[in-house]
Amino acid sequence: MADRNVRKGFDAVGGRKNRENDINTLRKQKREETFVAVACISAEQDFSAVEDIDESIFANLPRPDTDDEFFECATRLQSDDHTAQLQAAFQVRLAASLSRAVIFDAILRAGILPIAVNLLDTAPSPRLRLESAWLLTNLCSSDDYSGQVVGAGAVPVLFRAMDSSDDAVATQAIWCLGNLVCDLKAGFAESIIANGFVPRAVSLLDANPSLKSSRTLTWAVGCIAQQLPPESRAARDQLHETLPALGRLIGRLDHTLGDPEVNNALSDVLRAVGFCCAGDDADIAAVCRSGMIPFVVTMVSAPRSVAAEAIRILGNVTSADDDSFVDLVISARGLPALAQVVSTGPDPIVREALWALSNVAAGTQSQLTAALAEGVLPVVTRLVEQGSHAIRREAVFFIRNFTMNASLSQLTTAASDHGLIRLLCDCLAPSPGRSSAWYVVVLESIRNILTACGSLDPSVNPFIDLLHMYKGVDRISLLASNPKASIRIEAERLLQEFGLDDRDEMVDVEEGRLSFV
């Protein structure tokens, strides 16, 4: 009979940081993405390694449904008949797998919760302990019942079960604790770390677990990493000790990439790694030290679900303040991998890849040189012109970062070989749907380019003539009269700083009304 564990997915961290609220700083910021929940696994479990039991004793057992049936199960759970105990535990767990409040309430009314906690702690039968842990896991899948599980004294019992010599029981206990982390949040992740989660998780990950167990363990690592606040430095450092084991798991799974179940497991591992490096540079350093960045880069070309998680990791790593981490991504051939995604991938992961490349563009001139050598700039400029609205917005942020950090020679090459000035002038034209932030970022990009030359003399600053040629000055002058203060201020500043403010010479300014959102 099929059954399923109920597992909570990664809770939403919050929406992506709003770049429009941070347009005056470099976009080297961490990604905070709402991740979809990891799917609950619904499959028969192989219990042969847990305990040698004749599985036929569970054949055709009905799910209890009424209060009388649950009370009868409670009685059998406390009997001296081992077979009767196993059958009752199996039936209650099957009922709880439906995740219905009416069933959870019936289980509580029958007094089964404290019985299950006691069995998990004291039962000599590994199978009975596993069934009990599974029941607790399903109860903890609902925020409305997690508190009652905690109130029944389950937490210290789960900590002890996590250290069980039986891997299946330990993994199930970790699953249950992961559900509690998603619900209890504050302080609970630190408590799990303090009670031995890391060494036990590492030993289980290195024991060549099944795909199901691998997903459970990596999911739990991700849940804990997500809930550990930045100030919990010691706990985060301890959790980083799981990273080498996660790297080894990626290496094992990589050999069978393409199988849907393997893809799901790899997505879970990479998602957990992504949460581990979503903090400060110390978190990113731990991921880099684990040696998995080359593996992560190869996953960028994997099927979409895997690639998306790999690109998020690269986005986190390239957001570091320490430029050596960006250099590590570059040396692992991360730039051509990301450029390929930007050229051919679907919009959701193109946006992710653009975010990572924008972080590189906010780096050193040697990093920009590497990006130019890999042909990143023409790929991005093409997206500014031809991409969807969301993709264009991501791409123009890359341009802003590039112009802020590029050398004069790099900017000159970008203008002459890739039409950067023409592109930016076109971006100032009236167009429905362009936001205030769009125009401000484009104006900032132009100011960055003019500033890099260090001269207002058109004979020395060739960019000024190009601005006139492509109607950029006319459009900036129009924007200087815009009702939106952020646009008006930036346009006026640009006109005044570079002596462009000659309104009488305006010609052929497009008619029409700018649309701002």
Coordinates of C-alpha atoms in Angstrom, one line a residue:
M1 CA 0.0 0.0 0.0
A2 CA 1.5 3.3 -1.0
D3 CA 2.2 5.9 1.7
R4 CA 3.8 9.2 1.9
N5 CA 5.7 11.2 4.4
V6 CA 4.6 14.7 4.8
R7 CA 7.5 17.1 4.6
K8 CA 7.4 20.9 4.7
G9 CA 9.3 22.6 1.9
F10 CA 11.6 25.6 2.3
D11 CA 9.6 28.5 3.7
A12 CA 9.6 31.7 1.7
V13 CA 12.5 33.9 2.7
G14 CA 10.8 36.8 1.1
G15 CA 10.8 38.3 -2.4
R16 CA 13.8 39.1 -4.3
K17 CA 15.5 42.3 -3.0
N18 CA 14.0 45.2 -4.8
R19 CA 16.7 46.7 -7.0
E20 CA 14.6 49.8 -7.6
N21 CA 15.1 50.6 -3.9
D22 CA 18.9 50.3 -4.3
I23 CA 19.6 51.9 -7.6
N24 CA 22.4 54.2 -6.2
T25 CA 24.6 51.3 -5.0
L26 CA 26.3 48.4 -6.8
R27 CA 24.1 45.5 -7.3
K28 CA 26.3 43.0 -5.4
Q29 CA 23.5 41.9 -3.2
K30 CA 22.4 38.5 -2.0
R31 CA 19.6 36.8 -3.7
E32 CA 16.5 36.2 -1.5
E33 CA 14.2 34.0 -3.5
T34 CA 10.9 32.4 -2.7
F35 CA 11.6 28.7 -3.3
V36 CA 8.9 26.3 -4.1
A37 CA 8.3 23.5 -1.6
V38 CA 10.2 20.3 -2.1
A39 CA 7.7 17.7 -3.2
C40 CA 6.6 15.2 -0.6
I41 CA 7.9 11.8 -1.7
S42 CA 5.2 9.2 -2.1
A43 CA 6.6 5.7 -2.5
E44 CA 6.9 2.4 -0.9
Q45 CA 9.9 2.3 1.5
D46 CA 12.2 -0.7 1.6
F47 CA 12.1 -1.8 5.2
S48 CA 14.2 -4.8 4.8
A49 CA 17.3 -3.1 6.2
V50 CA 15.3 -1.8 9.2
E51 CA 14.0 -5.1 10.7
D52 CA 13.4 -8.6 9.4
I53 CA 9.6 -8.6 9.4
D54 CA 7.0 -10.5 7.3
E55 CA 5.5 -7.6 5.4
S56 CA 2.4 -9.7 4.8
I57 CA 1.1 -8.7 8.3
F58 CA 0.4 -5.2 6.8
A59 CA -1.5 -6.5 3.8
N60 CA -5.1 -5.1 3.4
L61 CA -5.0 -3.3 6.8
P62 CA -7.6 -0.4 6.7
R63 CA -6.9 3.2 7.6
P64 CA -8.6 4.0 10.8
D65 CA -11.3 6.7 10.4
T66 CA -13.5 7.0 13.5
D67 CA -12.6 7.8 17.1
D68 CA -13.4 4.2 18.1
E69 CA -10.9 2.9 15.5
F70 CA -8.2 5.3 16.7
F71 CA -8.8 4.4 20.4
E72 CA -8.6 0.7 19.4
C73 CA -5.2 1.4 17.7
A74 CA -4.0 3.2 20.8
T75 CA -4.8 0.1 22.9
R76 CA -2.9 -2.2 20.5
L77 CA 0.1 0.2 20.5
Q78 CA 0.4 -0.4 24.2
S79 CA 0.0 -4.2 24.1
D80 CA 2.7 -6.8 24.6
D81 CA 1.9 -8.3 21.2
H82 CA 4.7 -7.0 18.9
T83 CA 2.8 -7.8 15.7
A84 CA -0.3 -6.0 17.0
Q85 CA 1.8 -3.0 17.9
L86 CA 3.4 -2.9 14.4
Q87 CA 0.0 -3.2 12.7
A88 CA -1.5 -0.4 14.8
A89 CA 1.5 1.9 14.2
F90 CA 1.3 1.2 10.5
Q91 CA -2.4 2.0 10.4
V92 CA -2.2 5.2 12.3
R93 CA 0.7 6.4 10.2
L94 CA -1.2 5.6 7.0
A95 CA -4.1 7.7 8.3
A96 CA -1.9 10.6 9.3
S97 CA -0.3 10.6 5.8
L98 CA -3.5 12.1 4.5
S99 CA -2.6 15.3 6.3
R100 CA -6.2 16.0 7.3
A101 CA -7.0 18.0 10.4
V102 CA -9.9 15.8 11.3
I103 CA -7.6 12.8 11.4
F104 CA -4.9 14.6 13.4
D105 CA -7.6 15.6 15.9
A106 CA -8.7 12.0 16.2
I107 CA -5.2 10.9 16.8
L108 CA -4.8 13.4 19.6
R109 CA -8.1 12.6 21.2
A110 CA -7.1 8.9 21.3
G111 CA -4.0 9.8 23.2
I112 CA -1.7 8.3 20.5
L113 CA 0.8 11.2 20.4
P114 CA 2.4 10.5 23.8
I115 CA 2.4 6.8 23.1
A116 CA 4.3 7.4 19.8
V117 CA 6.8 9.6 21.5
N118 CA 7.4 6.9 24.1
L119 CA 7.7 4.2 21.5
L120 CA 10.2 6.2 19.5
D121 CA 12.3 6.6 22.7
T122 CA 12.1 3.1 24.2
A123 CA 10.8 0.5 21.7
P124 CA 13.4 -2.2 21.0
S125 CA 12.0 -2.7 17.5
P126 CA 13.6 -0.4 14.9
R127 CA 10.6 -0.8 12.7
L128 CA 8.2 0.3 15.5
R129 CA 10.5 3.3 16.2
L130 CA 10.5 4.2 12.5
E131 CA 6.7 4.1 12.3
S132 CA 6.5 6.3 15.4
A133 CA 8.9 8.8 14.0
W134 CA 7.1 8.8 10.7
L135 CA 3.8 9.5 12.5
L136 CA 5.4 12.5 14.3
T137 CA 6.8 13.8 11.1
N138 CA 3.3 13.8 9.5
L139 CA 1.8 15.6 12.5
C140 CA 4.6 18.2 12.3
S141 CA 3.8 18.8 8.7
S142 CA 1.0 21.1 9.9
D143 CA 1.9 24.2 11.8
D144 CA -1.3 23.8 13.8
Y145 CA 0.0 20.6 15.4
S146 CA 3.8 21.1 15.7
G147 CA 3.3 22.8 19.1
Q148 CA 1.4 19.8 20.4
V149 CA 4.2 17.5 19.3
V150 CA 6.7 19.7 21.1
G151 CA 4.5 19.8 24.1
A152 CA 4.4 16.0 24.3
G153 CA 8.1 16.0 24.9
A154 CA 9.1 14.9 21.4
V155 CA 12.1 17.2 20.9
P156 CA 14.6 15.5 23.2
V157 CA 13.4 12.2 22.0
L158 CA 13.9 13.2 18.4
F159 CA 17.4 14.4 19.3
R160 CA 18.2 11.0 20.7
A161 CA 16.6 9.2 17.7
M162 CA 18.7 11.3 15.4
D163 CA 21.7 9.7 17.0
S164 CA 20.2 6.2 16.5
S165 CA 22.5 3.5 15.1
D166 CA 19.7 2.6 12.7
D167 CA 20.1 5.0 9.7
A168 CA 16.4 4.8 8.7
V169 CA 15.2 5.9 12.2
A170 CA 17.8 8.6 12.4
T171 CA 16.9 10.0 8.9
Q172 CA 13.2 10.0 9.8
A173 CA 13.9 11.8 13.0
I174 CA 15.9 14.4 11.1
W175 CA 12.9 14.8 8.7
C176 CA 10.6 15.5 11.7
L177 CA 13.1 18.0 13.1
G178 CA 13.3 19.7 9.7
N179 CA 9.5 20.2 9.8
L180 CA 9.8 21.7 13.3
V181 CA 12.5 24.1 12.1
C182 CA 10.2 25.4 9.4
D183 CA 7.5 26.1 12.0
L184 CA 9.3 27.1 15.2
K185 CA 12.1 29.0 13.5
A186 CA 13.5 31.3 16.1
G187 CA 16.3 29.5 18.1
F188 CA 15.3 26.0 17.1
A189 CA 17.8 25.6 14.3
E190 CA 20.6 26.5 16.7
S191 CA 19.2 23.9 19.1
I192 CA 19.3 21.2 16.5
I193 CA 22.9 22.1 15.7
A194 CA 23.8 22.0 19.4
N195 CA 22.4 18.5 19.7
G196 CA 24.6 16.8 17.2
F197 CA 22.9 17.3 13.8
V198 CA 26.0 18.0 11.8
P199 CA 28.1 14.9 12.6
R200 CA 25.1 12.6 12.2
A201 CA 24.0 14.2 9.0
V202 CA 27.5 13.9 7.6
S203 CA 27.7 10.2 8.5
L204 CA 24.4 9.6 6.9
L205 CA 25.2 11.5 3.7
D206 CA 28.5 9.5 3.4
A207 CA 26.8 6.2 3.9
N208 CA 25.6 6.2 0.3
P209 CA 22.0 6.7 1.2
S210 CA 19.1 6.1 -1.2
L211 CA 17.8 9.0 -3.3
K212 CA 14.9 9.4 -1.0
S213 CA 17.1 9.6 2.1
S214 CA 19.5 11.9 0.3
R215 CA 16.7 14.3 -0.5
T216 CA 15.5 14.2 3.1
L217 CA 19.0 14.9 4.5
T218 CA 19.8 17.7 2.1
W219 CA 16.4 19.3 2.6
A220 CA 17.0 19.3 6.3
V221 CA 20.4 21.0 5.9
G222 CA 18.7 23.6 3.7
C223 CA 15.9 24.3 6.2
I224 CA 18.4 24.8 9.0
A225 CA 20.6 27.0 6.9
Q226 CA 17.6 29.1 5.9
Q227 CA 16.5 29.6 9.5
L228 CA 19.9 30.3 11.1
P229 CA 20.3 34.1 11.4
P230 CA 23.5 35.8 10.3
E231 CA 24.4 36.5 14.0
S232 CA 24.5 32.8 14.8
R233 CA 28.0 32.6 13.5
A234 CA 29.1 29.6 15.5
A235 CA 26.1 27.5 14.5
R236 CA 26.5 28.5 10.8
D237 CA 30.1 27.6 10.9
Q238 CA 29.2 24.2 12.3
L239 CA 26.6 23.7 9.6
H240 CA 29.3 24.4 7.0
E241 CA 30.9 21.1 8.0
T242 CA 28.1 19.4 6.0
L243 CA 29.3 21.0 2.8
P244 CA 32.1 18.6 1.9
A245 CA 29.6 15.7 2.3
L246 CA 27.1 17.5 0.1
G247 CA 29.9 18.0 -2.5
R248 CA 30.7 14.3 -2.4
L249 CA 27.0 13.6 -2.9
I250 CA 26.9 15.9 -5.9
G251 CA 29.8 13.9 -7.4
R252 CA 28.0 10.6 -6.9
L253 CA 24.8 11.9 -8.4
D254 CA 26.4 13.6 -11.3
H255 CA 27.3 10.3 -13.0
T256 CA 23.6 9.6 -13.5
L257 CA 22.4 13.1 -14.3
G258 CA 19.3 13.0 -16.6
D259 CA 17.2 10.5 -14.6
P260 CA 14.3 12.5 -13.2
E261 CA 14.7 11.3 -9.7
V262 CA 18.4 12.1 -9.8
N263 CA 17.6 15.5 -11.1
N264 CA 15.3 16.1 -8.2
A265 CA 17.9 14.9 -5.7
L266 CA 20.6 17.2 -7.3
S267 CA 18.2 20.1 -7.2
D268 CA 17.7 19.5 -3.4
V269 CA 21.4 19.3 -2.8
L270 CA 22.1 22.5 -4.7
R271 CA 19.2 24.3 -3.0
A272 CA 20.7 23.4 0.4
V273 CA 24.1 24.7 -0.7
G274 CA 22.5 27.8 -2.0
F275 CA 21.0 28.5 1.5
C276 CA 24.4 27.8 3.1
C277 CA 26.1 30.5 1.0
A278 CA 23.2 33.0 1.2
G279 CA 24.8 34.8 4.2
D280 CA 28.0 36.8 4.4
D281 CA 31.5 36.2 3.0
A282 CA 32.2 33.6 5.7
D283 CA 29.3 31.5 4.3
I284 CA 30.5 31.9 0.8
A285 CA 34.1 31.1 1.8
A286 CA 32.9 27.8 3.3
V287 CA 31.2 26.8 0.0
C288 CA 34.3 27.7 -2.0
R289 CA 36.6 25.8 0.4
S290 CA 34.5 22.7 -0.1
G291 CA 35.7 22.5 -3.7
M292 CA 32.3 22.2 -5.2
I293 CA 32.3 25.3 -7.4
P294 CA 33.6 23.4 -10.5
F295 CA 30.8 20.9 -10.0
V296 CA 28.3 23.7 -9.7
V297 CA 29.5 25.3 -12.9
T298 CA 29.0 22.0 -14.8
M299 CA 25.4 21.9 -13.4
V300 CA 24.6 25.2 -15.2
S301 CA 24.1 23.2 -18.4
A302 CA 22.0 20.5 -16.7
P303 CA 18.2 20.2 -17.0
R304 CA 16.4 23.4 -16.0
S305 CA 15.5 22.4 -12.4
V306 CA 19.1 21.6 -11.6
A307 CA 20.5 24.5 -13.6
A308 CA 18.4 27.1 -11.8
E309 CA 19.8 26.0 -8.4
A310 CA 23.3 26.0 -9.7
I311 CA 23.0 29.5 -11.1
R312 CA 21.6 30.8 -7.8
I313 CA 24.7 29.4 -6.0
L314 CA 27.0 31.2 -8.5
G315 CA 24.9 34.4 -8.0
N316 CA 25.5 34.1 -4.2
V317 CA 29.2 33.5 -4.6
T318 CA 29.7 36.4 -7.1
S319 CA 27.9 38.7 -4.6
A320 CA 30.8 38.3 -2.1
D321 CA 32.8 41.4 -1.1
D322 CA 35.9 39.3 -1.5
D323 CA 36.8 39.4 -5.2
S324 CA 38.8 36.2 -4.9
F325 CA 35.5 34.2 -4.8
V326 CA 34.5 35.8 -8.1
D327 CA 37.9 34.8 -9.5
L328 CA 37.2 31.3 -8.4
V329 CA 34.0 31.2 -10.5
I330 CA 35.8 32.7 -13.4
S331 CA 38.7 30.1 -13.2
A332 CA 36.1 27.3 -13.1
R333 CA 34.8 28.6 -16.5
G334 CA 31.7 30.0 -15.0
L335 CA 31.4 33.0 -17.3
P336 CA 31.0 31.0 -20.6
A337 CA 28.6 28.7 -18.8
L338 CA 26.5 31.7 -17.7
A339 CA 26.8 33.4 -21.1
Q340 CA 25.4 30.3 -22.8
V341 CA 22.4 30.3 -20.5
V342 CA 21.8 34.0 -21.2
S343 CA 22.0 33.3 -25.0
T344 CA 19.7 30.3 -25.1
G345 CA 17.9 29.7 -21.8
P346 CA 14.3 30.3 -20.8
D347 CA 13.5 33.6 -19.2
P348 CA 13.5 32.5 -15.5
I349 CA 17.0 31.1 -15.5
V350 CA 18.2 33.9 -17.9
R351 CA 17.3 36.4 -15.2
E352 CA 19.2 34.3 -12.6
A353 CA 22.3 34.2 -14.9
L354 CA 22.1 37.9 -15.6
W355 CA 22.0 38.6 -11.9
A356 CA 25.2 36.6 -11.4
L357 CA 26.9 38.3 -14.4
S358 CA 25.8 41.7 -13.0
N359 CA 27.7 40.8 -9.8
V360 CA 30.8 40.1 -11.9
A361 CA 30.3 43.4 -13.7
A362 CA 30.5 45.0 -10.3
G363 CA 33.9 43.6 -9.7
T364 CA 37.5 44.4 -10.7
Q365 CA 38.7 45.5 -14.1
S366 CA 40.5 42.1 -14.6
Q367 CA 37.1 40.4 -14.0
L368 CA 35.5 42.7 -16.5
T369 CA 38.3 41.8 -19.0
A370 CA 37.4 38.2 -18.5
A371 CA 33.7 38.9 -19.1
L372 CA 34.6 40.8 -22.3
A373 CA 36.9 38.0 -23.5
E374 CA 34.0 35.5 -23.1
G375 CA 31.7 37.7 -25.2
V376 CA 29.3 38.5 -22.3
L377 CA 28.7 42.2 -23.3
P378 CA 27.3 41.7 -26.8
V379 CA 25.0 39.0 -25.4
V380 CA 23.7 41.3 -22.7
T381 CA 23.3 44.3 -25.0
R382 CA 21.2 42.2 -27.4
L383 CA 18.9 41.3 -24.5
V384 CA 18.5 45.0 -23.6
E385 CA 17.1 45.5 -27.1
Q386 CA 15.3 42.2 -27.7
G387 CA 14.5 40.6 -24.4
S388 CA 11.2 40.5 -22.5
H389 CA 10.5 43.4 -20.1
A390 CA 11.9 41.5 -17.1
I391 CA 15.0 40.4 -19.0
R392 CA 15.7 43.9 -20.3
R393 CA 15.5 45.3 -16.8
E394 CA 18.1 42.7 -15.6
A395 CA 20.3 43.4 -18.5
V396 CA 20.3 47.2 -18.0
F397 CA 21.5 46.7 -14.5
F398 CA 24.5 44.7 -15.9
I399 CA 25.2 47.7 -18.1
R400 CA 25.1 50.1 -15.1
N401 CA 27.6 47.9 -13.1
F402 CA 29.8 47.5 -16.1
T403 CA 30.0 51.3 -16.8
M404 CA 30.7 52.0 -13.1
N405 CA 33.7 49.7 -13.0
A406 CA 35.2 49.5 -16.5
S407 CA 38.4 51.2 -17.5
L408 CA 38.4 54.0 -20.2
S409 CA 39.8 51.6 -22.7
Q410 CA 37.1 49.0 -21.9
L411 CA 34.4 51.6 -22.3
T412 CA 35.9 52.8 -25.5
T413 CA 35.8 49.3 -26.9
A414 CA 32.3 48.8 -25.7
A415 CA 31.2 52.0 -27.5
S416 CA 33.0 51.4 -30.7
D417 CA 32.6 47.6 -31.1
H418 CA 29.3 47.0 -29.3
G419 CA 27.4 50.3 -29.8
L420 CA 27.0 50.9 -26.1
I421 CA 26.4 54.7 -26.4
R422 CA 23.8 54.1 -29.1
L423 CA 22.1 51.5 -27.0
L424 CA 21.9 53.8 -24.0
C425 CA 20.6 56.6 -26.0
D426 CA 17.9 54.3 -27.4
C427 CA 17.0 53.3 -23.8
L428 CA 16.2 56.9 -23.1
A429 CA 13.5 57.1 -25.7
P430 CA 9.8 57.1 -24.6
S431 CA 8.4 53.6 -24.4
P432 CA 5.4 52.3 -22.5
G433 CA 6.1 50.3 -19.4
R434 CA 9.6 51.7 -18.7
S435 CA 9.9 52.5 -15.0
S436 CA 11.5 55.5 -13.3
A437 CA 14.2 53.1 -12.1
W438 CA 14.9 52.2 -15.8
Y439 CA 15.6 55.8 -16.8
V440 CA 17.6 56.5 -13.7
V441 CA 19.9 53.5 -14.2
V442 CA 20.4 54.4 -17.9
L443 CA 21.2 58.0 -17.0
E444 CA 23.7 56.8 -14.3
S445 CA 25.3 54.5 -16.9
I446 CA 25.8 57.5 -19.2
R447 CA 27.3 59.6 -16.4
N448 CA 29.7 56.8 -15.5
I449 CA 31.0 56.7 -19.1
L450 CA 31.4 60.4 -19.3
T451 CA 33.1 60.5 -16.0
A452 CA 35.6 57.8 -16.9
C453 CA 37.0 60.1 -19.7
G454 CA 37.8 62.8 -17.2
S455 CA 37.3 65.7 -19.6
L456 CA 34.4 67.8 -20.8
D457 CA 36.2 68.7 -24.1
P458 CA 34.4 67.0 -27.0
S459 CA 37.8 66.8 -28.7
V460 CA 39.1 64.7 -25.8
N461 CA 35.8 63.0 -24.7
P462 CA 34.5 61.3 -27.8
F463 CA 31.5 60.0 -25.9
I464 CA 29.9 63.5 -25.9
D465 CA 29.8 63.6 -29.7
L466 CA 28.3 60.2 -29.7
L467 CA 25.6 61.3 -27.3
H468 CA 24.7 64.2 -29.7
M469 CA 24.8 61.8 -32.7
Y470 CA 22.3 59.4 -31.2
K471 CA 20.0 62.0 -29.8
G472 CA 21.0 61.2 -26.3
V473 CA 21.4 64.9 -25.3
D474 CA 18.0 65.8 -26.6
R475 CA 16.4 62.9 -24.7
I476 CA 18.3 63.8 -21.5
S477 CA 17.0 67.4 -21.8
L478 CA 13.5 66.1 -22.2
L479 CA 13.9 64.0 -19.1
A480 CA 15.1 67.0 -17.1
S481 CA 11.6 68.4 -17.3
N482 CA 10.0 65.1 -16.2
P483 CA 7.5 65.2 -13.4
K484 CA 9.2 62.2 -11.7
A485 CA 11.7 63.7 -9.3
S486 CA 14.2 60.8 -9.4
I487 CA 14.4 61.1 -13.2
R488 CA 14.4 64.9 -13.3
I489 CA 17.2 65.2 -10.7
E490 CA 19.5 62.7 -12.4
A491 CA 18.9 64.2 -15.9
E492 CA 19.6 67.8 -14.6
R493 CA 22.7 66.6 -12.8
L494 CA 24.0 65.0 -16.0
L495 CA 23.3 68.1 -18.1
Q496 CA 25.0 70.4 -15.6
E497 CA 28.0 68.4 -14.8
F498 CA 29.0 67.9 -18.4
G499 CA 27.9 71.2 -19.9
L500 CA 25.2 69.6 -22.0
D501 CA 22.5 72.0 -20.8
D502 CA 21.8 73.9 -24.0
R503 CA 18.1 73.6 -24.3
D504 CA 17.9 76.0 -27.3
E505 CA 19.8 73.5 -29.5
M506 CA 17.3 70.7 -29.0
V507 CA 16.1 69.2 -32.2
D508 CA 13.8 66.4 -33.3
V509 CA 12.8 65.4 -29.8
E510 CA 10.3 62.6 -30.1
E511 CA 6.7 63.6 -29.5
G512 CA 4.7 61.5 -27.1
R513 CA 4.4 61.0 -23.5
L514 CA 6.7 58.9 -21.3
S515 CA 5.0 56.2 -19.4
F516 CA 6.2 55.6 -15.8
V517 CA 5.1 52.9 -13.5

